[in-house]
Tab-separated table of C-alpha atoms and ligand atoms in Angstrom:
chain	number	residue	atom	x	y	z
A	11	UNK	CA	0.000	0.000	0.000
A	12	UNK	CA	2.809	2.383	0.958
A	13	UNK	CA	4.398	1.855	-2.502
A	14	UNK	CA	1.089	2.531	-4.199
A	15	UNK	CA	0.819	5.795	-2.299
A	16	UNK	CA	4.310	6.793	-3.435
A	17	UNK	CA	3.307	6.063	-7.032
A	18	UNK	CA	0.248	8.292	-6.714
A	19	UNK	CA	2.405	11.133	-5.375
A	20	UNK	CA	4.686	10.783	-8.390
A	21	UNK	CA	1.692	10.706	-10.727
A	22	UNK	CA	0.224	13.918	-9.312
A	23	UNK	CA	3.615	15.652	-9.344
A	24	UNK	CA	3.911	14.975	-13.088
A	25	UNK	CA	0.316	15.824	-13.851
A	26	UNK	CA	-0.139	18.932	-15.996
A	27	UNK	CA	-3.460	20.622	-15.315
A	28	UNK	CA	-3.312	22.960	-18.326
A	29	UNK	CA	-7.043	23.310	-18.688
A	30	UNK	CA	-9.926	23.640	-16.266
A	31	UNK	CA	-11.280	20.342	-17.631
A	32	UNK	CA	-8.041	18.517	-16.813
A	33	UNK	CA	-7.989	19.980	-13.296
A	34	UNK	CA	-11.539	18.759	-12.812
A	35	UNK	CA	-10.472	15.302	-13.999
A	36	UNK	CA	-7.771	15.316	-11.326
A	37	UNK	CA	-10.206	16.462	-8.672
A	38	UNK	CA	-12.687	13.692	-9.503
A	39	UNK	CA	-10.011	11.021	-9.548
A	40	UNK	CA	-8.572	11.914	-6.135
A	41	UNK	CA	-10.962	14.069	-4.120
A	42	UNK	CA	-14.422	12.828	-5.090
A	43	UNK	CA	-16.450	10.755	-2.646
A	44	UNK	CA	-15.405	7.554	-4.378
A	45	UNK	CA	-12.011	8.952	-5.236
A	46	UNK	CA	-8.589	7.542	-4.490
A	47	UNK	CA	-7.986	9.523	-1.300
A	48	UNK	CA	-11.077	8.213	0.426
A	49	UNK	CA	-10.172	4.721	-0.692
A	50	UNK	CA	-6.736	5.086	0.886
A	51	UNK	CA	-8.189	6.517	4.094
A	52	UNK	CA	-10.353	3.434	4.326
A	53	UNK	CA	-7.201	1.315	4.175
A	54	UNK	CA	-5.665	3.229	7.066
A	55	UNK	CA	-7.008	0.900	9.749
A	56	UNK	CA	-5.279	-2.064	8.114
A	57	UNK	CA	-1.854	-0.471	8.114
A	58	UNK	CA	0.550	-1.940	10.703
A	59	UNK	CA	1.047	0.479	13.637
A	60	UNK	CA	4.767	1.079	12.986
A	61	UNK	CA	3.939	2.283	9.433
A	62	UNK	CA	0.980	4.446	10.435
A	63	UNK	CA	3.017	7.663	10.863
A	64	UNK	CA	4.769	7.398	7.519
A	65	UNK	CA	1.506	6.410	5.824
A	66	UNK	CA	-0.373	9.355	7.369
A	67	UNK	CA	2.294	11.820	6.223
A	68	UNK	CA	2.224	10.443	2.690
A	69	UNK	CA	-1.583	10.751	2.500
A	70	UNK	CA	-1.310	14.386	3.571
A	71	UNK	CA	1.384	15.073	0.984
A	72	UNK	CA	-0.759	13.542	-1.739
A	73	UNK	CA	-3.838	15.516	-0.731
A	74	UNK	CA	-1.909	18.804	-0.613
A	75	UNK	CA	-0.336	18.121	-3.997
A	76	UNK	CA	-3.718	17.494	-5.635
A	77	UNK	CA	-5.187	20.664	-4.095
A	78	UNK	CA	-2.157	22.705	-5.169
A	79	UNK	CA	-2.446	21.509	-8.791
A	80	UNK	CA	-6.157	22.389	-8.892
A	81	UNK	CA	-5.511	25.844	-7.360
A	82	UNK	CA	-2.746	26.554	-9.892
A	83	UNK	CA	-5.036	25.652	-12.784
A	84	UNK	CA	-7.740	27.927	-11.376
A	85	UNK	CA	-5.365	30.886	-11.051
A	86	UNK	CA	-4.098	30.363	-14.561
A	87	UNK	CA	-7.585	30.458	-16.018
A	88	UNK	CA	-8.400	33.692	-14.068
A	89	UNK	CA	-5.301	35.386	-15.448
A	90	UNK	CA	-6.335	34.461	-18.933
A	91	UNK	CA	-8.351	37.587	-19.642
A	92	UNK	CA	-8.675	36.738	-23.313
A	93	UNK	CA	-11.374	34.274	-22.395
A	94	UNK	CA	-14.322	35.866	-24.204
A	95	UNK	CA	-16.877	34.255	-21.876
A	96	UNK	CA	-15.655	36.528	-19.031
A	97	UNK	CA	-16.023	39.737	-21.029
A	98	UNK	CA	-19.355	41.540	-20.793
A	99	UNK	CA	-19.220	44.225	-23.461
A	100	UNK	CA	-22.588	45.633	-22.386
A	101	UNK	CA	-21.157	46.890	-19.055
A	102	UNK	CA	-20.594	50.678	-18.849
A	103	UNK	CA	-16.900	51.637	-18.947
A	104	UNK	CA	-15.066	53.213	-16.017
A	105	UNK	CA	-15.474	56.978	-15.615
A	106	UNK	CA	-12.784	58.987	-17.387
A	107	UNK	CA	-11.831	62.300	-15.775
A	108	UNK	CA	-12.600	64.964	-18.382
A	109	UNK	CA	-10.616	68.157	-18.686
A	110	UNK	CA	-12.109	71.586	-19.273
A	111	UNK	CA	-11.204	74.727	-21.131
A	112	UNK	CA	-8.893	77.109	-19.323
A	113	UNK	CA	-10.766	80.261	-18.212
A	114	UNK	CA	-8.432	82.368	-20.381
A	115	UNK	CA	-9.391	80.265	-23.419
A	116	UNK	CA	-13.068	80.567	-22.559
A	117	UNK	CA	-12.965	84.368	-22.345
A	118	UNK	CA	-10.795	84.598	-25.459
A	119	UNK	CA	-13.234	82.449	-27.426
A	120	UNK	CA	-16.177	84.514	-26.256
A	121	UNK	CA	-14.497	87.768	-27.349
A	122	UNK	CA	-13.623	86.245	-30.730
A	123	UNK	CA	-17.180	84.990	-31.129
A	124	UNK	CA	-18.720	88.426	-30.446
A	125	UNK	CA	-16.447	90.277	-32.879
A	126	UNK	CA	-16.866	87.397	-35.317
A	127	UNK	CA	-20.502	88.422	-35.671
A	128	UNK	CA	-19.249	91.774	-36.986
A	129	UNK	CA	-17.075	90.062	-39.580
A	130	UNK	CA	-13.732	89.972	-37.732
A	131	UNK	CA	-11.468	87.024	-38.499
A	132	UNK	CA	-8.481	85.804	-36.447
A	133	UNK	CA	-4.726	86.103	-37.106
A	134	UNK	CA	-2.190	84.777	-34.592
A	135	UNK	CA	0.959	86.828	-35.056
A	136	UNK	CA	4.142	85.572	-33.398
A	137	UNK	CA	5.386	85.605	-29.811
A	138	UNK	CA	9.037	86.174	-30.715
A	139	UNK	CA	8.991	89.443	-32.643
A	140	UNK	CA	11.499	91.835	-34.080
A	141	UNK	CA	11.856	95.408	-32.951
A	142	UNK	CA	10.416	96.666	-36.238
A	143	UNK	CA	7.027	94.945	-35.917
A	144	UNK	CA	6.647	95.448	-32.176
A	145	UNK	CA	7.754	99.101	-32.133
A	146	UNK	CA	9.159	100.898	-35.178
A	147	UNK	CA	6.357	100.160	-37.659
A	148	UNK	CA	3.877	101.182	-34.955
A	149	UNK	CA	5.308	104.697	-34.872
A	150	UNK	CA	7.637	104.216	-31.923
A	151	UNK	CA	10.786	105.855	-33.333
A	152	UNK	CA	14.083	104.533	-31.895
A	153	UNK	CA	14.895	106.233	-28.566
A	154	UNK	CA	11.265	107.352	-28.271
A	155	UNK	CA	10.274	107.491	-24.571
A	156	UNK	CA	6.974	105.717	-25.371
A	157	UNK	CA	9.013	102.493	-25.661
A	158	UNK	CA	9.322	102.637	-21.878
A	159	UNK	CA	5.541	102.318	-21.556
A	160	UNK	CA	6.055	98.606	-22.089
A	161	UNK	CA	8.983	97.079	-20.216
A	162	UNK	CA	10.456	94.698	-22.742
A	163	UNK	CA	12.276	91.335	-22.586
A	164	UNK	CA	15.015	91.463	-25.224
A	165	UNK	CA	17.023	88.491	-26.433
A	166	UNK	CA	20.471	89.020	-24.950
A	167	UNK	CA	22.497	88.118	-28.023
A	168	UNK	CA	20.385	90.151	-30.449
A	169	UNK	CA	18.749	93.382	-29.252
A	170	UNK	CA	16.653	93.412	-32.411
A	171	UNK	CA	14.685	90.340	-31.262
A	172	UNK	CA	12.265	90.489	-28.359
A	173	UNK	CA	9.239	88.826	-26.738
A	174	UNK	CA	6.263	90.794	-28.010
A	175	UNK	CA	4.872	93.285	-25.505
A	176	UNK	CA	1.513	93.471	-27.269
A	177	UNK	CA	-0.089	91.677	-30.207
A	178	UNK	CA	-0.084	94.859	-32.343
A	179	UNK	CA	2.874	93.478	-34.316
A	180	UNK	CA	0.475	90.827	-35.605
A	181	UNK	CA	-1.726	93.593	-37.037
A	182	UNK	CA	1.288	95.102	-38.797
A	183	UNK	CA	1.979	91.724	-40.394
A	184	UNK	CA	-1.621	91.497	-41.621
A	185	UNK	CA	-1.496	95.022	-43.121
A	186	UNK	CA	1.794	94.263	-44.867
A	187	UNK	CA	0.178	91.329	-46.658
A	188	UNK	CA	-3.347	92.536	-47.262
A	189	UNK	CA	-4.969	95.679	-48.622
A	190	UNK	CA	-8.198	96.971	-46.985
A	191	UNK	CA	-10.891	96.180	-46.182
A	192	UNK	CA	-9.305	94.567	-43.132
A	193	UNK	CA	-11.217	93.304	-40.106
A	194	UNK	CA	-8.957	91.195	-37.950
A	195	UNK	CA	-8.500	90.112	-34.343
A	196	UNK	CA	-5.082	89.161	-32.988
A	197	UNK	CA	-5.342	87.153	-29.773
A	198	UNK	CA	-2.249	85.855	-28.023
A	199	UNK	CA	0.284	85.720	-25.242
A	200	UNK	CA	2.404	88.782	-24.515
A	201	UNK	CA	5.341	89.456	-22.197
A	202	UNK	CA	6.398	92.429	-20.096
A	203	UNK	CA	9.198	92.702	-17.616
A	204	UNK	CA	6.980	93.475	-14.650
A	205	UNK	CA	7.126	92.301	-11.048
A	206	UNK	CA	4.706	89.423	-10.518
A	207	UNK	CA	1.957	90.161	-7.994
A	208	UNK	CA	-1.742	89.433	-7.462
A	209	UNK	CA	-2.580	92.255	-9.908
A	210	UNK	CA	0.029	91.930	-12.648
A	211	UNK	CA	2.114	89.219	-14.276
A	212	UNK	CA	5.071	89.168	-16.674
A	213	UNK	CA	3.031	86.949	-19.008
A	214	UNK	CA	-0.531	87.720	-19.963
A	215	UNK	CA	-2.925	87.517	-22.901
A	216	UNK	CA	-4.479	90.129	-25.130
A	217	UNK	CA	-7.018	90.358	-27.880
A	218	UNK	CA	-6.400	93.266	-30.215
A	219	UNK	CA	-8.582	94.271	-33.133
A	220	UNK	CA	-8.054	96.250	-36.326
A	221	UNK	CA	-10.600	97.620	-38.774
A	222	UNK	CA	-9.485	99.450	-41.935
A	223	UNK	CA	-11.602	100.562	-44.837
A	224	UNK	CA	-12.681	103.734	-46.636
A	225	UNK	CA	-14.436	106.310	-44.421
A	226	UNK	CA	-13.974	104.528	-41.094
A	227	UNK	CA	-14.533	107.065	-38.317
A	228	UNK	CA	-14.291	107.358	-34.558
A	229	UNK	CA	-18.081	106.875	-34.456
A	230	UNK	CA	-17.595	103.402	-35.974
A	231	UNK	CA	-15.036	102.631	-33.284
A	232	UNK	CA	-17.390	103.733	-30.543
A	233	UNK	CA	-20.342	101.799	-31.956
A	234	UNK	CA	-18.287	98.614	-32.373
A	235	UNK	CA	-16.972	98.760	-28.813
A	236	UNK	CA	-20.405	99.558	-27.402
A	237	UNK	CA	-21.809	96.515	-29.168
A	238	UNK	CA	-19.026	94.389	-27.694
A	239	UNK	CA	-19.522	95.763	-24.152
A	240	UNK	CA	-23.264	95.087	-24.171
A	241	UNK	CA	-22.820	91.596	-25.600
A	242	UNK	CA	-20.065	90.657	-23.170
A	243	UNK	CA	-21.072	92.457	-19.952
A	244	UNK	CA	-24.843	92.646	-20.440
A	245	UNK	CA	-27.469	94.819	-22.128
A	246	UNK	CA	-27.471	97.494	-19.407
A	247	UNK	CA	-23.735	98.142	-19.675
A	248	UNK	CA	-22.639	101.667	-20.520
A	249	UNK	CA	-19.274	102.741	-21.892
A	250	UNK	CA	-17.176	105.868	-21.521
A	251	UNK	CA	-14.141	106.901	-23.534
A	252	UNK	CA	-11.347	108.903	-21.915
A	253	UNK	CA	-8.591	110.617	-23.954
A	254	UNK	CA	-5.309	108.724	-23.782
A	255	UNK	CA	-2.027	108.316	-25.661
A	256	UNK	CA	-0.597	105.516	-27.802
A	257	UNK	CA	2.015	106.205	-30.498
A	258	UNK	CA	0.131	104.062	-33.047
A	259	UNK	CA	-3.290	105.699	-32.706
A	260	UNK	CA	-4.418	109.324	-33.000
A	261	UNK	CA	-6.689	110.242	-31.344
A	262	UNK	CA	-6.364	107.588	-28.640
A	263	UNK	CA	-8.724	106.666	-25.860
A	264	UNK	CA	-9.196	104.332	-22.974
A	265	UNK	CA	-12.575	102.689	-22.573
A	266	UNK	CA	-14.350	102.065	-19.301
A	267	UNK	CA	-17.500	100.015	-18.835
A	268	UNK	CA	-20.006	100.587	-16.046
A	269	UNK	CA	-19.103	98.184	-13.224
A	270	UNK	CA	-20.866	94.882	-13.817
A	271	UNK	CA	-20.568	93.973	-10.123
A	272	UNK	CA	-22.410	96.957	-8.584
A	273	UNK	CA	-24.165	98.221	-11.701
A	274	UNK	CA	-22.335	101.566	-11.500
A	275	UNK	CA	-23.147	102.442	-7.897
A	276	UNK	CA	-19.592	101.995	-6.671
A	277	UNK	CA	-18.045	98.951	-4.946
A	278	UNK	CA	-14.693	97.500	-3.897
A	279	UNK	CA	-14.009	96.053	-7.366
A	280	UNK	CA	-14.441	99.416	-9.174
A	281	UNK	CA	-12.906	101.226	-6.189
A	282	UNK	CA	-16.070	103.204	-5.668
A	283	UNK	CA	-15.992	104.865	-9.100
A	284	UNK	CA	-18.712	102.789	-10.780
A	285	UNK	CA	-16.405	102.291	-13.828
A	286	UNK	CA	-13.939	99.601	-14.887
A	287	UNK	CA	-11.140	100.301	-17.360
A	288	UNK	CA	-11.058	97.466	-19.905
A	289	UNK	CA	-9.287	98.503	-23.095
A	290	UNK	CA	-7.182	100.943	-25.090
A	291	UNK	CA	-8.231	102.105	-28.545
A	292	UNK	CA	-7.956	104.810	-31.183
A	293	UNK	CA	-7.810	105.692	-34.878
A	294	UNK	CA	-4.799	104.102	-36.573
A	295	UNK	CA	-2.028	106.694	-36.959
A	296	UNK	CA	-1.391	107.668	-40.624
A	297	UNK	CA	2.306	106.852	-40.120
A	298	UNK	CA	1.396	103.260	-39.233
A	299	UNK	CA	-0.751	102.866	-42.350
A	300	UNK	CA	2.056	104.343	-44.470
A	301	UNK	CA	4.663	102.014	-42.887
A	302	UNK	CA	2.505	99.064	-43.903
A	303	UNK	CA	1.930	100.183	-47.497
A	304	UNK	CA	-1.634	101.457	-47.016
A	305	UNK	CA	-2.477	104.952	-48.315
A	306	UNK	CA	-3.801	107.082	-45.406
A	307	UNK	CA	-5.355	109.512	-47.927
A	308	UNK	CA	-7.683	106.731	-49.080
A	309	UNK	CA	-8.145	104.569	-46.022
A	310	UNK	CA	-8.667	105.065	-42.325
A	311	UNK	CA	-9.208	102.623	-39.496
A	312	UNK	CA	-9.442	101.971	-35.812
A	313	UNK	CA	-7.690	99.594	-33.432
A	314	UNK	CA	-8.308	98.414	-29.912
A	315	UNK	CA	-6.651	96.074	-27.441
A	316	UNK	CA	-7.670	94.448	-24.173
A	317	UNK	CA	-6.115	92.150	-21.585
A	318	UNK	CA	-7.862	88.799	-21.236
A	319	UNK	CA	-6.741	88.088	-17.645
A	320	UNK	CA	-8.316	91.270	-16.345
A	321	UNK	CA	-11.525	90.546	-18.211
A	322	UNK	CA	-11.584	86.961	-16.892
A	323	UNK	CA	-10.899	88.141	-13.326
A	324	UNK	CA	-13.936	90.390	-13.487
A	325	UNK	CA	-16.111	87.768	-15.088
A	326	UNK	CA	-15.278	84.933	-12.666
A	327	UNK	CA	-14.422	86.904	-9.528
A	328	UNK	CA	-10.773	85.760	-9.529
A	329	UNK	CA	-8.740	87.989	-7.205
A	330	UNK	CA	-5.207	86.793	-7.964
A	331	UNK	CA	-3.924	86.853	-11.570
A	332	UNK	CA	-1.276	84.226	-10.718
A	333	UNK	CA	-3.988	81.569	-10.420
A	334	UNK	CA	-4.277	81.510	-14.231
A	335	UNK	CA	-0.705	80.211	-14.522
A	336	UNK	CA	-0.517	77.764	-11.602
A	337	UNK	CA	-2.332	74.799	-13.198
A	338	UNK	CA	-4.029	74.167	-9.876
A	339	UNK	CA	-6.600	71.422	-10.575
A	340	UNK	CA	-8.950	72.661	-7.871
A	341	UNK	CA	-9.021	76.127	-9.452
A	342	UNK	CA	-9.330	74.892	-13.042
A	343	UNK	CA	-12.117	72.423	-12.296
A	344	UNK	CA	-14.327	75.364	-11.230
A	345	UNK	CA	-14.658	76.240	-14.899
A	346	UNK	CA	-16.156	72.961	-16.099
A	347	UNK	CA	-19.569	73.161	-17.553
B	411	LIG	N1	-1.281	97.760	-27.817
B	411	LIG	C1	-1.872	98.453	-26.707
B	411	LIG	C2	-1.339	97.857	-25.416
B	411	LIG	O1	-0.915	96.742	-25.416
B	411	LIG	C3	-3.372	98.371	-26.700
B	411	LIG	C4	-3.966	99.123	-27.858
B	411	LIG	C5	-4.215	98.458	-29.047
B	411	LIG	C6	-4.262	100.457	-27.755
B	411	LIG	C7	-4.778	99.141	-30.101
B	411	LIG	C8	-4.814	101.147	-28.811
B	411	LIG	C9	-5.061	100.478	-29.978
B	411	LIG	O2	-1.334	98.491	-24.401
């Protein structure tokens, strides 16, 4: 009997339970009610006492071996994920975390959409500009103090190359290539060497616009901007234009809108004035038109430019401009819709 037991152990050791069916075969042969193990147990009482210990140990070994083989086969079949029977294609998939548009993109797109209704198209310009397109063509003569209005990052090895301080250079590039009528928006990132704080940043975004045709007047400028203000800030919004100075426009103005937070009564956001300054604008200077190959005797036009961060801060009640550049998931997920 002892030898028979040893043979069974050898048999199980060499058994390959590659499939679930083969493992089941093994189980039936050894572990079933009328299986080999029960048969051997029944023999136990006939074993001479001095062999009982050895016999008992061998039975245990055999039983463990059979169970181990069956367990291994089971694990193997669970790992085998290609088994089509286990795959329920009707189950809903796991949730995928969706991203959202950045608030700067959302405001930019809204501005583009509003002016788009008036026939404005979009040109991108370039972030790395030359001095000519950022300044000289825009009627900033060399050494002109107006260049200090915008603190500029120059490329160290070539003072002619700089990071654009406004997107106006993009308008110059459009005018160089295209004769009027021109109706174009230039959105994009701009750079100024300013200390970073809650209110200002060395990187920000602008949308600038340019409209050139025959007989374009300041009244057209005012009407266009009023339309924009009412569409963006609400029907009740009023605008006011204050005289200002830019080398590339004459006359120049700064536009305020009635405070959308307090409705013009005066609050902390508008510092009690009831007005919020949102953009610079003016009639394109004849020198700029001439520099770009457009005849100022025939054509006239207006331009305007606004900062997107400031507009987005007002719209969403963001109090620190740095939040737009932090990529803080908690902040960004507020803007999902
Ligand atoms: N380029 C100006 C700025 O960045 C804004 C502006 C554009 C003003 C067009 C007037 C006309 O400050």
